[in-house]
Structures are given as C-alpha cells and as structure tokens.
Amino acid sequence: MIQFERFVLDNGLRVLVHEDPSTPMAVVNVLYDVGARDEDPNKTGFAHLFEHLMFGGSIHIPDYDEPLQRAGGENNAYTTNDLTNYYCQVPAQNLETAFWLESDRMLSLAFSEKSLDVQRKVVCEEFKEHYINKPYGDIWHKMRELAYKVHPYRWMTIGKELSHVEKAHIDDVKAFFFKHYRPVNAILVVAGNVQVEQVKQLAAKWFGPIPMGDQYVRNLPQEPVQTAARRQVVEADVPVDAFLAAWHMDARLDKGYYIADLITEVLGGGASSRLYQQLVKEQRLFASIDCYHFGTIEKGLVAVDGKLAEGVAIETAEAAVQAVLQQVKEAAISEQELQKVKNKTESVIAFEDMNVMSRANSLAFYELLGDAQLMNDELQRYQEITAADIRSYSQQLFAQTNSNVLHYLRKK
C-alpha cells in the first residue's frame, strides 16, 4: 500500500506527497495534462517539442541542467499521446533546488527565436533519424492513420508531418505553453525523504505565486466504432517483410483494458507466450513476433507486430497469426496459464513500486486518471478477470470488422 497525502494550492496545482525516509533522495515529478492528442491537427508535434524547450531555459534560469547537476540531481522527461511528464531526483537536503527549477519553468520559459530554432532543429533531426530514414520508421504512422479516422491518436507524438515542427512559429509555441502548462493543468508529486509540512511550505513559496491559468477543457472527436476490416500494403527498402495488425480496445479504466492487458501477455509476453512458441519456435514462420497495447487513457489499440522469417509468404504468416488468435477466441485458457500472466502482472507492479521515482511517476499518472488511490487498487482489478472474460473479450477484440492489417514488404 503506497501512502500519500494530497492538497491543492489556491492556483489549482494538485500536490501529492509520499514520504519514504528509507532513501536519502527526493523526487520532484511534474505531470502536465497535455499530450499529442491535444494538438491542432495542422500543428502536430508541439507537446514533444516542449519536452525539449522545457530544458532550454526558463524566464529566470538560463540553464536547467547545470544548477541541478551541481545539486547532485538528475532529470528527464517523456511525452505520450495523453500526457507530458518531467521528473528530477536530488539528494533530499537539496530539495528546494528542484522546487526553484521546476516552478520557474512553470512560470514561463525564456521564449526566444534562438532557443526555438535550436530545439526545432533537434526535434527535426530526431524525426528524420527515427521515423523517415530508419527502416520501418514510418510503420506506426501508417497504422495509426489506418486505424483512426477522426481521433487525434491518429498521429504520433513526434508529429504527423515533419513540416509541422519545421514551421513552428514562436507565437504558436507561446500560445501552446500558456494554454497547457499552467498550475491548474498540472500535478506535482514530491516523494522520498521529505515531510508533508516541508512540502506544503515549499509548494506555497515556489509554486503558489504562479498564475492559475485557464482550466483546459478537453473535447476531442471520438472515434466511431469500426465496422469493416481495413488493409494496406506498403513496399519499402527494408531487410525483411513485416506484419502488423491492430484492433481497437477499451479505455484505460474500463474492465476491457485489464482483460486486453492479460490477453497481450498470453499472446506476446516473452518466450513462453503463444505467438512466440508456435510461430517462432515451432513453425519458424517469424524471426520475431510480439503482442502489446499502448495503454492509452482513451480507447487504444492492441497490436501484433512481427518480422517474417526468410522465404515465408506474408499470406502464410498472417494465416498463422489468425490461427493463434482463433485459439483464444474459441477455447478458454487454462487456470494455470491465467494465473501465470496474473503473477507476472503482479510482479511488474511490485517491481515498479520498489523505486521511489517510479512511485512518484505512478502517483501522478493515477491522479491524472482521477484518483491516485487507484495505484493501490489496480492489482485487484486484474485478479477479478476470469478465463471466460478472456475468451469473451477476445471474440469482441479480434473480430474481423475491428481489424487493421498492414503488410510492410521488402521492395523487390
């Protein structure tokens, strides 16, 4: 059971404190309720661009990293389609340094054409290196556009097109910041060798004076239920043929999410999973194959993703995948197999909880979902899933009308 206390500043900033005197460190985690789904379809990649801009200097502090490193700290950040998370860890006695740094960039960045130009080039190079010039780099761009027709999950966090970041204007960047990176749209978690009263004083001192900002009201277009199978064939300069399929699944807090999570473990959770055992080890149709989902807050995707063995026809590989899926649709998995994947899930959750930085991260995420207490209740939701649930949901999930199939073939 992860203990924490919660309070809210007058400017709307939600603050959670998790005391852990067993560590000499303290973690300051700032989660902003903004991700790629909140971008203008014609100006995508902004949330990820900010992941870089936020380290490019704030209004009173020209360099974020240098003072943090002098205080013995380290930091990082990540952006998803749903959220943006910045976190740093410092020796507990230097906690106020982290408050100083994080509050100043929440107050305002040091916006300048020069800073934007530097970070824009960095992001554009990342786009080219990982998504344009890398083999299979655009495969999920194509799959998202195939699977989503209206929801903003149809583009990736790097952006829909390189030109959107290339043309990012300083006025658009400023507007995006003051719309989303305000106290009322943020969650601050302080964890480690800290005390609640100490955090209350520091939060009031450093974050309290920041203007609240406007509450961002999310009103995104909802993806209509898919009613027909979709397929696409792509030829590219890649070493081997690849098979990718995706099916729409339930949202993060729905029961279907937990069932889908266990299904992906049954099918793709390591070397003992069904897809690996049957299609890689026994039939030797694939060189590698995996099954996973994205765990998005709104309705997401389950995917099967594999590279074919040399000489195997893509039609043969797809038929073999469908045969494995048919097994979980037709027959309930054994109690032993179900317990195995539940045990693995429990160990993953327990392992994450061992690290104070992971605990801070999880508390912020579950608070974003609605209540940080969910972090302590989630395992029970998995334990309630039955073999009948797996079978029933597989029939719904892997229905042909819900399928999106991409054949990514080596150019001849």
XYZ file of C-alpha atoms in Angstrom:
412
model
C 0.000 0.000 0.000
C 1.538 3.295 -1.132
C 0.773 6.041 1.399
C 0.408 9.650 0.296
C -1.204 12.944 1.206
C -2.854 15.357 -1.174
C -3.514 19.107 -1.044
C -4.372 21.757 -3.619
C -2.858 25.243 -3.879
C -5.091 28.265 -4.454
C -3.953 28.366 -8.099
C -5.295 24.850 -8.681
C -1.993 22.950 -8.585
C -2.617 19.497 -7.159
C 0.207 18.348 -4.867
C 0.808 14.797 -3.634
C 3.411 13.889 -1.040
C 4.782 10.408 -0.489
C 7.143 10.123 2.476
C 9.843 7.458 2.326
C 12.564 8.012 4.966
C 14.413 4.868 3.832
C 16.022 6.757 0.932
C 18.369 9.753 1.095
C 16.862 11.079 -2.140
C 13.848 13.171 -3.083
C 11.892 13.134 -6.334
C 10.004 16.084 -7.788
C 7.648 14.961 -10.553
C 5.578 17.453 -12.540
C 2.939 15.948 -14.814
C 1.144 18.225 -17.265
C -2.256 17.190 -18.572
C -1.288 17.659 -22.213
C -0.206 15.219 -24.867
C -0.165 14.831 -28.615
C -3.943 14.291 -28.624
C -4.371 17.950 -27.593
C -2.551 19.366 -30.613
C -4.019 21.192 -33.588
C -4.165 18.615 -36.453
C -2.302 21.149 -38.587
C 0.352 21.863 -35.938
C 1.306 18.478 -34.527
C 4.442 17.572 -32.582
C 4.160 20.546 -30.210
C 3.857 18.558 -26.960
C 7.024 16.663 -27.836
C 8.741 19.880 -28.954
C 8.080 21.249 -25.466
C 9.820 18.256 -23.959
C 12.952 19.840 -25.467
C 12.053 23.510 -24.982
C 11.475 22.975 -21.250
C 15.192 22.242 -20.860
C 16.200 25.235 -22.978
C 15.995 27.788 -20.183
C 13.189 29.371 -18.171
C 12.426 33.018 -17.524
C 14.917 33.469 -14.651
C 17.178 30.425 -15.103
C 19.062 30.218 -18.423
C 20.255 26.635 -17.911
C 18.167 23.956 -16.192
C 20.767 21.179 -16.101
C 23.788 22.979 -14.694
C 22.345 24.028 -11.285
C 20.561 20.687 -10.945
C 23.788 18.794 -11.517
C 25.631 20.999 -9.016
C 22.960 19.958 -6.514
C 23.666 16.295 -7.283
C 20.481 15.846 -9.250
C 19.413 14.149 -12.455
C 16.353 14.611 -14.609
C 14.440 13.500 -17.636
C 11.047 13.769 -19.295
C 8.722 11.969 -21.674
C 5.705 12.779 -23.774
C 2.871 10.481 -24.830
C -0.350 10.989 -26.716
C -2.025 11.605 -23.337
C 0.408 13.488 -21.084
C 3.789 15.108 -20.557
C 5.898 14.203 -17.522
C 9.011 15.941 -16.167
C 10.883 14.472 -13.243
C 14.081 15.040 -11.329
C 15.801 13.410 -8.368
C 18.086 15.195 -5.918
C 19.635 14.471 -2.526
C 16.836 15.278 -0.074
C 18.773 18.153 1.516
C 18.772 19.882 -1.896
C 15.022 19.520 -2.425
C 14.465 23.264 -2.689
C 16.735 23.452 -5.737
C 14.281 21.235 -7.609
C 11.347 23.419 -6.481
C 13.200 26.512 -7.710
C 13.914 24.980 -11.123
C 10.505 23.406 -11.737
C 8.494 26.393 -10.564
C 10.440 28.823 -12.747
C 9.736 26.927 -15.939
C 6.094 26.558 -14.966
C 6.042 30.354 -14.505
C 7.367 30.858 -18.037
C 10.003 29.668 -20.423
C 12.618 32.079 -21.782
C 10.963 32.174 -25.187
C 13.265 33.336 -27.963
C 13.695 32.715 -31.661
C 17.184 31.373 -30.975
C 16.020 28.816 -28.389
C 13.138 27.715 -30.599
C 15.433 27.379 -33.602
C 17.892 25.189 -31.678
C 15.241 22.850 -30.277
C 13.300 22.780 -33.555
C 16.417 21.510 -35.335
C 16.982 18.878 -32.650
C 13.420 17.582 -32.985
C 13.549 17.652 -36.797
C 16.740 15.595 -36.751
C 15.056 13.128 -34.392
C 12.094 12.916 -36.766
C 14.376 12.199 -39.746
C 16.627 9.750 -37.911
C 13.945 7.616 -36.287
C 10.863 7.985 -38.473
C 11.951 8.843 -42.051
C 15.408 7.350 -42.659
C 15.147 4.319 -40.344
C 13.819 1.007 -41.721
C 10.155 0.554 -40.661
C 10.323 4.067 -39.096
C 7.002 5.114 -40.582
C 5.169 1.846 -39.916
C 3.184 3.229 -36.962
C 2.479 6.471 -38.767
C 0.739 4.370 -41.408
C -1.014 2.084 -38.931
C -2.392 4.956 -36.857
C -3.755 6.618 -39.976
C -5.329 3.285 -40.961
C -6.892 2.564 -37.559
C -8.036 6.071 -36.579
C -10.097 8.304 -38.834
C -11.059 11.194 -36.528
C -9.467 10.785 -33.091
C -6.112 12.578 -32.591
C -4.478 9.288 -31.670
C -4.109 9.057 -35.452
C -0.759 10.834 -35.219
C 2.335 10.030 -33.179
C 3.910 12.211 -30.511
C 6.767 13.128 -32.855
C 4.124 14.733 -35.067
C 2.118 13.890 -38.158
C 4.425 15.648 -40.600
C 7.963 16.981 -40.353
C 6.793 20.310 -41.774
C 4.611 20.994 -38.711
C 7.662 21.262 -36.437
C 9.781 22.910 -39.141
C 7.192 25.690 -39.414
C 6.512 26.040 -35.666
C 6.177 29.780 -35.039
C 7.197 31.449 -31.773
C 3.669 32.835 -31.295
C 2.114 29.373 -31.690
C 4.646 27.940 -29.228
C 3.892 30.625 -26.631
C 0.144 30.110 -27.032
C 0.523 26.345 -26.568
C 2.559 26.862 -23.387
C 0.185 29.301 -21.706
C -2.796 27.135 -22.636
C -1.469 23.876 -21.207
C 1.497 24.346 -18.853
C -0.360 26.150 -16.071
C -0.782 25.111 -12.418
C -4.447 24.265 -12.914
C -3.456 21.695 -15.563
C -0.572 20.159 -13.613
C 0.053 17.614 -10.865
C 3.106 17.914 -8.610
C 4.296 14.817 -6.761
C 7.099 15.041 -4.198
C 8.393 11.717 -2.913
C 11.287 10.320 -0.914
C 12.951 11.579 2.238
C 10.584 14.535 2.629
C 7.907 15.632 5.112
C 4.412 16.802 4.284
C 4.720 20.114 6.146
C 8.048 20.824 4.474
C 6.494 20.226 1.036
C 3.492 22.417 1.871
C 5.800 25.317 2.723
C 7.980 24.867 -0.368
C 4.992 24.431 -2.681
C 3.372 27.606 -1.345
C 6.655 29.523 -1.629
C 7.674 28.482 -5.154
C 4.503 27.425 -6.970
C 1.899 29.452 -5.084
C 2.595 32.815 -6.848
C 2.246 31.345 -10.365
C -0.967 32.485 -12.086
C -3.570 29.729 -12.208
C -4.240 29.803 -15.948
C -7.423 28.610 -17.594
C -8.668 25.092 -16.971
C -8.207 23.201 -20.223
C -11.469 21.531 -21.243
C -10.793 18.553 -23.472
C -13.421 17.970 -26.135
C -11.887 15.597 -28.655
C -13.675 13.900 -31.541
C -14.496 10.309 -30.624
C -13.515 7.532 -32.970
C -16.636 5.818 -34.374
C -16.914 2.052 -33.948
C -15.096 0.356 -36.796
C -17.495 -1.710 -38.907
C -15.275 -3.139 -41.648
C -11.808 -4.644 -41.882
C -9.088 -2.340 -43.196
C -5.929 -3.379 -45.009
C -2.913 -1.699 -46.545
C 0.179 -2.922 -48.391
C 3.411 -0.915 -48.305
C 6.693 -1.572 -50.104
C 9.885 -0.039 -48.737
C 13.657 -0.523 -48.508
C 13.615 -2.860 -45.514
C 15.589 -6.057 -44.882
C 12.619 -8.412 -44.335
C 8.851 -8.396 -44.707
C 6.890 -7.285 -41.651
C 3.340 -7.983 -40.481
C 1.456 -5.526 -38.301
C -2.158 -5.782 -37.188
C -4.110 -3.644 -34.722
C -7.543 -3.852 -33.105
C -9.424 -1.208 -31.110
C -9.605 -1.912 -27.363
C -11.278 -0.280 -24.358
C -10.162 2.843 -22.485
C -7.731 2.812 -19.555
C -10.211 2.447 -16.703
C -12.666 0.081 -18.414
C -12.729 -3.607 -17.483
C -11.836 -4.395 -21.096
C -8.481 -2.676 -20.630
C -7.445 -5.132 -17.910
C -8.637 -8.110 -19.949
C -6.779 -6.862 -23.033
C -3.640 -6.363 -20.959
C -3.743 -10.033 -19.870
C -4.509 -11.160 -23.442
C -1.367 -9.450 -24.707
C 0.604 -11.296 -22.018
C -0.895 -14.639 -23.077
C -0.092 -13.962 -26.728
C 3.120 -11.981 -26.562
C 4.552 -11.907 -23.064
C 8.045 -13.276 -23.678
C 9.484 -16.570 -24.878
C 6.747 -18.700 -23.281
C 3.913 -16.791 -24.976
C 1.683 -18.456 -27.529
C 2.749 -16.421 -30.573
C 6.456 -16.914 -29.883
C 6.181 -20.596 -29.055
C 4.019 -21.529 -32.067
C 5.154 -19.138 -34.798
C 8.846 -18.604 -33.981
C 9.985 -21.789 -32.235
C 7.696 -24.470 -33.694
C 6.640 -23.323 -37.168
C 9.590 -20.947 -37.797
C 7.400 -18.522 -39.742
C 8.581 -15.397 -37.903
C 12.042 -14.261 -36.840
C 10.390 -12.249 -34.076
C 6.837 -11.502 -33.017
C 5.216 -9.557 -30.220
C 1.791 -8.593 -28.942
C 1.277 -5.395 -26.968
C -1.002 -2.428 -26.378
C -0.412 1.268 -25.779
C -2.354 1.676 -22.512
C -3.833 4.958 -23.670
C -6.309 6.815 -21.487
C -8.954 6.795 -24.196
C -9.769 3.754 -26.328
C -6.496 2.384 -27.654
C -5.064 -0.403 -29.784
C -3.864 -3.974 -29.288
C -1.190 -4.898 -31.820
C 0.550 -7.977 -33.180
C 3.878 -6.997 -34.673
C 6.303 -9.421 -36.334
C 9.210 -9.769 -38.749
C 8.896 -12.736 -41.097
C 11.478 -15.463 -41.493
C 13.243 -15.500 -44.851
C 11.187 -17.057 -47.644
C 7.839 -17.066 -45.793
C 4.914 -15.594 -47.718
C 3.071 -12.779 -45.934
C -0.251 -14.572 -46.534
C 1.070 -17.695 -44.788
C 2.305 -15.623 -41.843
C -0.990 -13.789 -41.473
C -2.985 -17.019 -41.600
C -0.784 -18.456 -38.846
C -1.366 -15.400 -36.627
C -5.097 -15.673 -37.183
C -4.976 -19.350 -36.175
C -3.372 -18.464 -32.835
C -5.941 -15.718 -32.230
C -8.687 -18.190 -33.062
C -7.494 -20.415 -30.218
C -8.147 -17.755 -27.563
C -11.472 -16.892 -29.205
C -12.737 -20.482 -29.201
C -11.391 -22.077 -26.019
C -10.930 -20.670 -22.547
C -7.315 -20.549 -21.444
C -6.362 -22.825 -18.563
C -6.411 -21.586 -14.976
C -2.688 -22.282 -14.846
C -1.958 -20.031 -17.838
C -4.258 -17.335 -16.488
C -2.555 -17.432 -13.098
C 0.852 -17.259 -14.783
C 0.057 -13.975 -16.545
C -1.584 -12.569 -13.406
C 1.545 -13.440 -11.413
C 3.693 -11.678 -13.986
C 1.468 -8.601 -13.823
C 1.703 -8.589 -10.032
C 5.494 -8.818 -10.169
C 5.687 -5.931 -12.664
C 3.544 -3.754 -10.391
C 5.565 -4.732 -7.315
C 8.855 -4.049 -9.090
C 7.682 -0.597 -10.176
C 6.671 0.205 -6.617
C 10.169 -0.565 -5.311
C 11.676 2.539 -6.900
C 10.785 5.920 -5.378
C 10.939 7.636 -8.756
C 8.542 5.095 -10.252
C 6.197 5.550 -7.289
C 6.166 9.317 -7.826
C 5.530 8.800 -11.524
C 2.684 6.351 -10.866
C 1.038 8.574 -8.250
C 0.976 11.443 -10.757
C -0.442 9.227 -13.502
C -3.214 7.727 -11.363
C -4.110 11.180 -10.056
C -4.469 12.240 -13.682
C -6.784 9.264 -14.226
C -8.961 10.550 -11.405
C -7.572 9.350 -8.080
C -4.040 8.391 -7.034
C -5.575 5.739 -4.770
C -6.164 3.697 -7.953
C -2.473 2.829 -7.739
C -3.240 0.693 -4.689
C -6.401 -0.874 -6.102
C -5.336 -1.823 -9.599
C -3.992 -5.303 -8.851
C -7.425 -6.343 -7.582
C -8.918 -5.431 -10.965
C -6.577 -7.918 -12.628
C -7.320 -10.605 -10.046
C -11.033 -10.406 -10.855
C -10.517 -11.331 -14.524
C -11.619 -14.887 -15.384
C -10.785 -17.271 -18.219
C -14.326 -16.708 -19.515
C -13.615 -12.964 -19.637
C -10.507 -13.634 -21.744
C -12.441 -15.770 -24.211
C -15.433 -13.441 -24.451
C -13.350 -10.284 -24.870
C -11.071 -11.967 -27.434
C -14.103 -12.639 -29.621
C -15.046 -8.954 -29.460
C -11.495 -7.647 -29.774
C -10.292 -9.836 -32.636
C -13.473 -9.560 -34.710
C -12.643 -9.144 -38.391
C -14.624 -5.906 -38.575
C -12.355 -4.471 -35.859
C -9.105 -5.363 -37.625
C -6.465 -3.186 -39.275
C -3.770 -5.111 -41.148
C -0.578 -3.716 -42.650
C 1.735 -5.745 -44.895
C 5.070 -3.921 -44.866
C 7.025 -5.635 -47.637
C 10.602 -5.533 -48.805
C 10.839 -3.693 -52.129
C 11.883 -6.049 -54.940
